[in-house]
Coordinates of C-alpha atoms and ligand atoms in Angstrom, one line a residue:
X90 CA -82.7 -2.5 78.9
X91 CA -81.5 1.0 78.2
X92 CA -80.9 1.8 74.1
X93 CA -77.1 0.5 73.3
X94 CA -74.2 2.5 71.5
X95 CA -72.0 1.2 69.1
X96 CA -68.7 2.4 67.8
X97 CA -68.0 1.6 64.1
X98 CA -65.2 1.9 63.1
X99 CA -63.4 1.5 59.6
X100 CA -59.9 1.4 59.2
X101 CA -57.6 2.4 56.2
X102 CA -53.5 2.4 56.1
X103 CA -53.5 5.9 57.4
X104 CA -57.1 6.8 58.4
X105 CA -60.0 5.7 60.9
X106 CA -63.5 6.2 59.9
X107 CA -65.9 6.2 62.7
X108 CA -69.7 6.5 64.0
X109 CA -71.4 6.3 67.1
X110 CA -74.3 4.6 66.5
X111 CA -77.3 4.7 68.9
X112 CA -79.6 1.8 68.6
X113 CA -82.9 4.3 69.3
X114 CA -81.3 7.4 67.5
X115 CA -81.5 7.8 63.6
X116 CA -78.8 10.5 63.7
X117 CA -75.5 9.6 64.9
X118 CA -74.2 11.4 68.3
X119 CA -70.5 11.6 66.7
X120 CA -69.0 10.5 63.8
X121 CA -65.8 11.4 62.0
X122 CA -62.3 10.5 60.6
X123 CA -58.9 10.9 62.1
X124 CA -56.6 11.3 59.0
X125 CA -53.4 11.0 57.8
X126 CA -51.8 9.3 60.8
X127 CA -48.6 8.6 61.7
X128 CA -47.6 12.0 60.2
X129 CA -47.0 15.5 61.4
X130 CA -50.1 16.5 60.0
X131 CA -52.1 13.9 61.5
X132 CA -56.0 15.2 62.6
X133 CA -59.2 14.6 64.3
X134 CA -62.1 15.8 62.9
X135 CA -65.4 14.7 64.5
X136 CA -69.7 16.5 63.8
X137 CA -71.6 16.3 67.6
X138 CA -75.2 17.1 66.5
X139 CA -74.7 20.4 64.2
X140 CA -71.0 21.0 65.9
X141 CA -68.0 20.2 64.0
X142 CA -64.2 20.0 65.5
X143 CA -61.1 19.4 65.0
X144 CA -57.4 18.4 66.8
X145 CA -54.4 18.3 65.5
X146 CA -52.4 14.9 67.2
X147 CA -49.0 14.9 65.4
X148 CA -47.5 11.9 64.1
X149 CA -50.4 9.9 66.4
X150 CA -50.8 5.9 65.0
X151 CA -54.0 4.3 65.0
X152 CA -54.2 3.7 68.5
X153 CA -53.1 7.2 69.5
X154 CA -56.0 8.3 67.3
X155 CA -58.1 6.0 69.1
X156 CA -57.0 7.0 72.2
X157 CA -57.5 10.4 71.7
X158 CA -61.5 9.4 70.1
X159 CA -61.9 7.8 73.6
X160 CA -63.2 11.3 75.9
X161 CA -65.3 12.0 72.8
X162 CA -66.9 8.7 72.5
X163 CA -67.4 8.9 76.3
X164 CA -69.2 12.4 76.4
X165 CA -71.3 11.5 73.5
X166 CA -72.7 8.0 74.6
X167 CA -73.2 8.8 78.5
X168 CA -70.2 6.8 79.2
X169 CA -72.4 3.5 77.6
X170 CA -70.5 2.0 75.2
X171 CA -71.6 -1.6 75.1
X172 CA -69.2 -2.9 71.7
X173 CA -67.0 -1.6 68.7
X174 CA -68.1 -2.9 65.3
X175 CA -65.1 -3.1 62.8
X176 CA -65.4 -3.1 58.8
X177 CA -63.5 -6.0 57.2
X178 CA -63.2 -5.9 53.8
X179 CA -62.3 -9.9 53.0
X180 CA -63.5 -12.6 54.9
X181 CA -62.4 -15.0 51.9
X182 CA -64.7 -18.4 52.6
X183 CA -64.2 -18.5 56.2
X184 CA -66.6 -16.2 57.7
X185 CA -70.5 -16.2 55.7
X186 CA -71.4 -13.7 58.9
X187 CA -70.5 -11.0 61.4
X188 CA -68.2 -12.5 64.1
X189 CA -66.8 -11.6 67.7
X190 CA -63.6 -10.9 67.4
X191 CA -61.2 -13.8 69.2
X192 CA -57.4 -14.8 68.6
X193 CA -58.7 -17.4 66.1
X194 CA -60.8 -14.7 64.7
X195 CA -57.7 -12.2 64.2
X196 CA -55.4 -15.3 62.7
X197 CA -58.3 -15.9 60.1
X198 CA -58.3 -12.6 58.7
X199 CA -54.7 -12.2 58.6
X200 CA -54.9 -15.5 56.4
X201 CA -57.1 -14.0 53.9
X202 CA -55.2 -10.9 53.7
X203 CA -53.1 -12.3 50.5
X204 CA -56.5 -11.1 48.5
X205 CA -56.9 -8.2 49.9
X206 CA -53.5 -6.9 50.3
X207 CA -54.2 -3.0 51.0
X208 CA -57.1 -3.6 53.0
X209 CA -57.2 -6.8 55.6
X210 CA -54.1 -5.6 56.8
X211 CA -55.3 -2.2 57.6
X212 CA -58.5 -3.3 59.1
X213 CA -56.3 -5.4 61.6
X214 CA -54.0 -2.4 62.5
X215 CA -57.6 -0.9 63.9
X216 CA -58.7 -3.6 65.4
X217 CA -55.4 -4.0 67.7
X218 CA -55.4 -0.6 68.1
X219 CA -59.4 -0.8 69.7
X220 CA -58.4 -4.1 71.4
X221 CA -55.6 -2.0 73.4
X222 CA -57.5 1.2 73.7
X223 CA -61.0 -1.0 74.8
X224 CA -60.1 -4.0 76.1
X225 CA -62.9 -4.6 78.1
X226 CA -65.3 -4.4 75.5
X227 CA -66.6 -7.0 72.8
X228 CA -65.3 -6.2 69.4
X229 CA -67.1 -8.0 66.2
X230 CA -65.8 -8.0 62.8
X231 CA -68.5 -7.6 59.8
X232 CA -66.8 -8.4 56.6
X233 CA -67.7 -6.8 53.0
X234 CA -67.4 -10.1 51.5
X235 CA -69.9 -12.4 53.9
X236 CA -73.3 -11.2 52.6
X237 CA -72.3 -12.8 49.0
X238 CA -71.4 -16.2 50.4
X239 CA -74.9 -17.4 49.2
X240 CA -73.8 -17.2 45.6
X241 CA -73.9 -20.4 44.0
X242 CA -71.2 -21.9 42.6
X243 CA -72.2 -21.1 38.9
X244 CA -71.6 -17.7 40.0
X245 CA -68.8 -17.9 41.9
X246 CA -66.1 -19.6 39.7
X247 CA -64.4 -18.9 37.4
X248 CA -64.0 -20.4 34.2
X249 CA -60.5 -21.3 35.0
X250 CA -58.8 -24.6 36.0
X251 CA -60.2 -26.3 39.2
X252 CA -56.5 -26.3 41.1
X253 CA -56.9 -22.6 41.1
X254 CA -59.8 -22.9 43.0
X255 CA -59.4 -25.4 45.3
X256 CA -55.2 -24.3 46.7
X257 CA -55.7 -20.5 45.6
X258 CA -59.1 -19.4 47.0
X259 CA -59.3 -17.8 43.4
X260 CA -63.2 -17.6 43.0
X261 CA -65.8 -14.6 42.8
X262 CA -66.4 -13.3 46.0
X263 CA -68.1 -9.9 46.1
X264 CA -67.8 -6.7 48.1
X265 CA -70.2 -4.0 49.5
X266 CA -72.5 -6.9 50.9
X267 CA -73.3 -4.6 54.5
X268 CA -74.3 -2.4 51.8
X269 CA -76.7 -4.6 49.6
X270 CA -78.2 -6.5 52.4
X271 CA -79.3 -2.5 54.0
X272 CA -80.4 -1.4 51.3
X273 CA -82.1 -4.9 50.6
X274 CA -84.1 -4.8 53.7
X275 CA -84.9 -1.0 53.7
X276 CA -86.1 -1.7 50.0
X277 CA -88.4 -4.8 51.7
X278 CA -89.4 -2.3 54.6
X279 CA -90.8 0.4 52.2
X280 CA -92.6 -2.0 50.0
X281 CA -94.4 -4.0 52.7
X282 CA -92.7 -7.0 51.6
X283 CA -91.0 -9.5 53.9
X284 CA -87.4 -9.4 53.0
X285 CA -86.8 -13.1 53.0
X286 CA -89.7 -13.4 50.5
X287 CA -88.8 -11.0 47.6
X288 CA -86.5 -10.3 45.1
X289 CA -84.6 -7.3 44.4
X290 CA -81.9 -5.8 41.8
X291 CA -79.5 -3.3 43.9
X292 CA -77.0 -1.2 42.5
X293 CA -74.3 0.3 45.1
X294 CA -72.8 3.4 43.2
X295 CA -70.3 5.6 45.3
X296 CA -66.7 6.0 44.7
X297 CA -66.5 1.8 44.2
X298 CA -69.6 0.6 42.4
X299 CA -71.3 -3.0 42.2
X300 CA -74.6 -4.3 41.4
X301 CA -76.2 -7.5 43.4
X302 CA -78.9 -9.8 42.6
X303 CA -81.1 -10.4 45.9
X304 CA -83.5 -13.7 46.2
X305 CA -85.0 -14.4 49.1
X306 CA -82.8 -12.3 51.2
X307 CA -79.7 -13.6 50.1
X308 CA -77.2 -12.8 47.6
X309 CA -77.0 -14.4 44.5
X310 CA -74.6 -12.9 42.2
X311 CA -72.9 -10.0 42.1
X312 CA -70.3 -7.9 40.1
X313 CA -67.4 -7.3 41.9
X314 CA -65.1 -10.8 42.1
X315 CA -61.7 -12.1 43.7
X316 CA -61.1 -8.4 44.1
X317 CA -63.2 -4.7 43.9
X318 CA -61.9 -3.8 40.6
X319 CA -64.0 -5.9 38.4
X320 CA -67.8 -5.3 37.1
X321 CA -68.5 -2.1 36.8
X322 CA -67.3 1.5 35.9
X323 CA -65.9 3.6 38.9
X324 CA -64.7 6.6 40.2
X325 CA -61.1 5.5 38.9
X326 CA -61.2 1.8 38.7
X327 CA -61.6 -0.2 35.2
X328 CA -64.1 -2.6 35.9
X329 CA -64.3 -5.2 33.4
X330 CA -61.5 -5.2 30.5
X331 CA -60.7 -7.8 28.5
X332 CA -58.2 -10.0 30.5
X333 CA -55.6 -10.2 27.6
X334 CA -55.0 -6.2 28.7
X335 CA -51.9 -6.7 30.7
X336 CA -50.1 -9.0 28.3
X337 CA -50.8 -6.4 25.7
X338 CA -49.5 -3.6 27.8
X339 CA -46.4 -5.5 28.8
X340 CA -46.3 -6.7 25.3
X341 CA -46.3 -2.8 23.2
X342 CA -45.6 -0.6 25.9
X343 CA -43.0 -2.6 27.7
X344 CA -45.5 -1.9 31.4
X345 CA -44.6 -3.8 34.2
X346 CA -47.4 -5.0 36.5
X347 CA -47.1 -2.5 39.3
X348 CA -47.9 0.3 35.7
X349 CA -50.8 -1.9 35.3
X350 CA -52.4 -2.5 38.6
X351 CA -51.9 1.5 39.0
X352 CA -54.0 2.0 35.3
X353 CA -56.9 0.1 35.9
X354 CA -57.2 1.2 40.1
X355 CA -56.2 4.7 39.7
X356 CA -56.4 5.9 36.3
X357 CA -59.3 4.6 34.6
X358 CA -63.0 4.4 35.7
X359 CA -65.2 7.9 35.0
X360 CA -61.8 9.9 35.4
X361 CA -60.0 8.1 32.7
X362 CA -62.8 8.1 30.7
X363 CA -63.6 12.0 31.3
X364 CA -59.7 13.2 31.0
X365 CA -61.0 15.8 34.0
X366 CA -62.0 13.8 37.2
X367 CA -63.5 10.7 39.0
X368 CA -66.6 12.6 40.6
X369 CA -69.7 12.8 39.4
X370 CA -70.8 16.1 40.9
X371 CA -68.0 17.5 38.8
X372 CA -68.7 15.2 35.7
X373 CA -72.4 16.5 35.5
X374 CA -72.1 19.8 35.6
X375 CA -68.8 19.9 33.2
X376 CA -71.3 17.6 31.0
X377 CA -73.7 20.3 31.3
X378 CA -70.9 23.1 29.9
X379 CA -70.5 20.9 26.4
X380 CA -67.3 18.8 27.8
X381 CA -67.1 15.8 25.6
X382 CA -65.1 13.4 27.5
X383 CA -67.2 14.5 30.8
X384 CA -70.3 13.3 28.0
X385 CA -69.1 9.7 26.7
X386 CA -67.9 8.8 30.8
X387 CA -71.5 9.1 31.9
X388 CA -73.0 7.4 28.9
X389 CA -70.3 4.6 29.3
X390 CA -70.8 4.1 33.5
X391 CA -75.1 4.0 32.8
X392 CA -74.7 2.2 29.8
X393 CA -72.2 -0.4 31.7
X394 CA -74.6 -0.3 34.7
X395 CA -77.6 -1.5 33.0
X396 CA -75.6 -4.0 30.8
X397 CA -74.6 -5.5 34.5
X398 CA -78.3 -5.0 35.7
X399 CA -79.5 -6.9 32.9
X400 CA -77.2 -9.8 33.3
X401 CA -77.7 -10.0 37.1
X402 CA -81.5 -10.3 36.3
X403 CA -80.7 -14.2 35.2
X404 CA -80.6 -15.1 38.9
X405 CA -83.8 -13.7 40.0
X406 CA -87.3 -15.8 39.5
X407 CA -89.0 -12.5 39.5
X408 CA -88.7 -8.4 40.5
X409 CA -89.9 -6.8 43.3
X410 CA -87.9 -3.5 42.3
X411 CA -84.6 -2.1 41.5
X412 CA -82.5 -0.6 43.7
X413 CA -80.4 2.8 43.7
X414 CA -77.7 3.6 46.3
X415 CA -74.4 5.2 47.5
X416 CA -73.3 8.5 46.7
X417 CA -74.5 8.8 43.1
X418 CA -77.4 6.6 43.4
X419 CA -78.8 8.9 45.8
X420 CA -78.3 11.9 44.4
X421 CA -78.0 11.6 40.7
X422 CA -81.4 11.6 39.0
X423 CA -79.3 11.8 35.6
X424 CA -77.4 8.5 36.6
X425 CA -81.0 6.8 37.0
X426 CA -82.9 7.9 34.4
X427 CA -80.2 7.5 31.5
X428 CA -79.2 4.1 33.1
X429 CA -83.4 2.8 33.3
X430 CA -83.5 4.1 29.6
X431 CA -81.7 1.0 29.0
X432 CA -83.4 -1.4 30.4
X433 CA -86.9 -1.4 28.5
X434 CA -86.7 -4.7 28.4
X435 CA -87.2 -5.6 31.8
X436 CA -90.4 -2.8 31.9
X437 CA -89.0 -0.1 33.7
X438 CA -89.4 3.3 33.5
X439 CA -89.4 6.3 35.6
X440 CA -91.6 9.0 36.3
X441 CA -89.4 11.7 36.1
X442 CA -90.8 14.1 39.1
X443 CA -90.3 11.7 41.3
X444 CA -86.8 11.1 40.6
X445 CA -85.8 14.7 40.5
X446 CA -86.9 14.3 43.9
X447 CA -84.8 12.1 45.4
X448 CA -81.6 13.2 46.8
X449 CA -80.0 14.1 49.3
X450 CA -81.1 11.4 52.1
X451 CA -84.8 11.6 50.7
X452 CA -85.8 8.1 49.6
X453 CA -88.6 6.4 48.1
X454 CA -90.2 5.0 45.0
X455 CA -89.6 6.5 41.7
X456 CA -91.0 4.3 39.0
X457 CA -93.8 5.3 36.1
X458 CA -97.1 4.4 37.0
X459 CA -97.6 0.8 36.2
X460 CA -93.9 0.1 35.8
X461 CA -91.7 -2.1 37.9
X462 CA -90.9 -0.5 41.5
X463 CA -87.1 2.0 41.4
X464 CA -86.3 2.6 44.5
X465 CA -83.8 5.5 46.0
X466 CA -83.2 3.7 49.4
X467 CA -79.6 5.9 51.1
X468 CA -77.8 3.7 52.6
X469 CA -76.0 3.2 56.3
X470 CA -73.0 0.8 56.2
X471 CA -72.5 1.8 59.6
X472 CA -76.0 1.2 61.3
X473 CA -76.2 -2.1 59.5
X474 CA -72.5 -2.5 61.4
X475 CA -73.7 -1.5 64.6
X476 CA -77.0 -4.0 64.0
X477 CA -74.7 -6.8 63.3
X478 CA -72.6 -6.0 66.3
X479 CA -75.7 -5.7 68.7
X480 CA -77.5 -9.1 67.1
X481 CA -73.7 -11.1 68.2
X482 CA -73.8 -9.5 71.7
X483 CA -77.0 -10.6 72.4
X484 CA -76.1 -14.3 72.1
Ligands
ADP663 P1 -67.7 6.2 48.9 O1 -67.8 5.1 48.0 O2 -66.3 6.8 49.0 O3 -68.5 6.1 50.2 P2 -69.9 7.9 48.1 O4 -71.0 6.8 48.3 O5 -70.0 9.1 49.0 O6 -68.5 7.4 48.1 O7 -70.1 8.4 46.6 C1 -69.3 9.4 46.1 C2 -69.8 9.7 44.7 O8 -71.1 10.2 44.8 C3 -68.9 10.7 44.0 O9 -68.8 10.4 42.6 C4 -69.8 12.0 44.0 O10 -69.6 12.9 43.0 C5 -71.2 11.3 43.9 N1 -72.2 12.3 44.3 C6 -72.5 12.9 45.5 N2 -73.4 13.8 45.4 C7 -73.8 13.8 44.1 C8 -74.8 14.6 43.4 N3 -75.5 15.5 44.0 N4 -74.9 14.3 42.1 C9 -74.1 13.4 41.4 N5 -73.2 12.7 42.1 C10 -73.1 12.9 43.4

């Protein structure tokens, strides 16, 4: 059988991330984002190889954009396209793994939507828009949410009255599971072990962060709950406050709950924190030039990140190695050192050339000699998309 291509795609209210993903190619052929859509200044941008390119489609939707992706995708995978693979950010309890997309499929997402307002919905306006653009092909859904259906019910509830539960769906659930599991069995890969035999801490820190607790190849706890904000530190979300917060707010400042929900999403996290912004690039090297606030928001997101680390430790038997991911976890030596410094407890430690070392997309081990393994493993949302697609079209 001739190497398949994949087109992932992962839809916002007025974007459409994408990647073509060739099963025997470690580079993708084309990848991109069409942006701002459904106004004027709607664009294309896609990288072929080392080319990058652009087109402006005015006021184009989601399956204009689409539509417009379509010659691209053509060129770029010999006219083979063999399935589109679709990010889902809530599959509530219904869906514990990838699925082909169906009517029944669609009508199960759209009932989870209520808890993930902003995001189910968008992920359906691309898959309608692919179903009319590609109608011929099959079309899977891999949701954020199914690798951390494993939990077990100590770590999924809530301490909150059963009735909740049981008519509200509210419960822990989890999000950046294509992430975990990658990284997971990348992490298994490098270290010779089998994935389904070993045990691994991962921490996914990009511009949303969460830490998992792998056992067996399976999730067993994670930070993130009925919805992305809580756990730990992020770009601009919160993570964990004390839940009294919002009566307090509406109680002295008079804030309604729209104020609120904006605070803790938009406001808070490292650029709260820092008074200056919510990336780390910027954070580091305004830390560097003596900025206080820049200072205490890196010492609160490690210190934060190992305090999470440490609790998600409780699930695991034993450690085959930590973890280190996403944007900052791959590139931020500082973000790893100062957040291991914390967890002495557990043994590990770093050597320090090593970690200098990785970033950028170069991986690897970067523990002290005789320490627990820390790995950098970068991660690839969208090849793990594209393996789930490929594993449910070969059944
Ligand atoms: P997203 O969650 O949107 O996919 P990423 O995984 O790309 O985000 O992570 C974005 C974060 O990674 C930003 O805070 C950015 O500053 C940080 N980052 C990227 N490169 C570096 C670097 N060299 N040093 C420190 N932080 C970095």
């Amino acid at each position: 059988m001739p190497a398949r291509n994949i087109l992932v795609i992962n839809c916002g209210s007025s974007s459409i991330k994408f990647a073509l993903v060739g099963e025997a190619q470690a580079q993708f052929p084309l990848s991109g984002i069409a942006e701002r859509l459904g106004q004027p200044e709607a664009v294309l941008r896609w990288r072929r190889g080392d080319e990058k390119d652009c087109l402006a489609i005015p006021h184009a939707g989601h399956s204009a954009a689409l539509a417009h992706l379509l010659p691209l995708v053509r060129e770029a995978s010999g006219g083979l396209l063999h399935g589109i693979g679709h990010r889902v950010v809530h599959g509530g309890e219904h869906f514990t793994a990838a699925q082909r997309i169906d009517a029944e499929v669609l009508e199960a997402i759209r009932a989870v939507a209520p808890l993930a307002p902003l995001h189910n919905p968008a992920n359906l306006l691309g898959i309608e828009a692919a179903i009319e653009v590609y109608p011929d092909l099959p079309q899977v859904a891999v949701f954020d949410t199914a690798f951390h259906q494993t939990l077990p019910e100590h770590a999924y509830r809530y301490a909150l009255p059963e009735v909740l539960y049981r008519d509200h769906g509210l419960r822990r659930y989890g999000f950046h599971g294509t992430s975990h599991h990658y990284v997971g069995q990348r992490a298994a890969e490098l270290a010779g072990l089998p994935f389904e035999a070993s045990n691994w801490l991962s921490a996914h820190l990009g511009n949303g962060c969460s830490t998992c607790a792998i056992v067996d190849g399976r999730s067993r706890d994670t930070s993130m709950g009925l919805t992305p904000l809580e756990g730990l530190v992020m770009g601009t979300r919160s993570g964990d406050v004390d839940p009294n917060l919002h009566s307090h707010l509406a109680r002295t400042l008079g804030w309604d709950l729209a104020r609120i929900e904006r605070l803790l999403n938009h406001e808070s996290g490292l650029l709260g924190l820092s008074g200056l912004s919510n990336d780390m690039r910027s954070l580091e090297q305004a830390r560097a030039d003596g900025h206080a606030g820049a200072t205490l928001a890196i010492e609160v997101f490690c210190y934060r990140l190992a305090k999470s680390l440490a609790a998600m430790s409780c699930a695991l038997p034993h450690l085959d190695g930590l973890i280190f991911t996403g944007g900052i976890g791959e590139n931020s030596p500082l973000i790893r050192s100062k957040t291991v410094a914390h967890l002495r407890l557990l043994g590990l430690a770093l050597d320090e050339t090593a970690n200098e070392r990785c970033v950028r997309g170069t991986g690897g081990e970067i523990q002290a000699t005789g320490h627990p393994r820390v790995l950098v493993v970068p991660t690839d949302e969208e090849r793990q998309i594209a393996l789930e697609t490929l594993d449910l079209l070969d059944d």
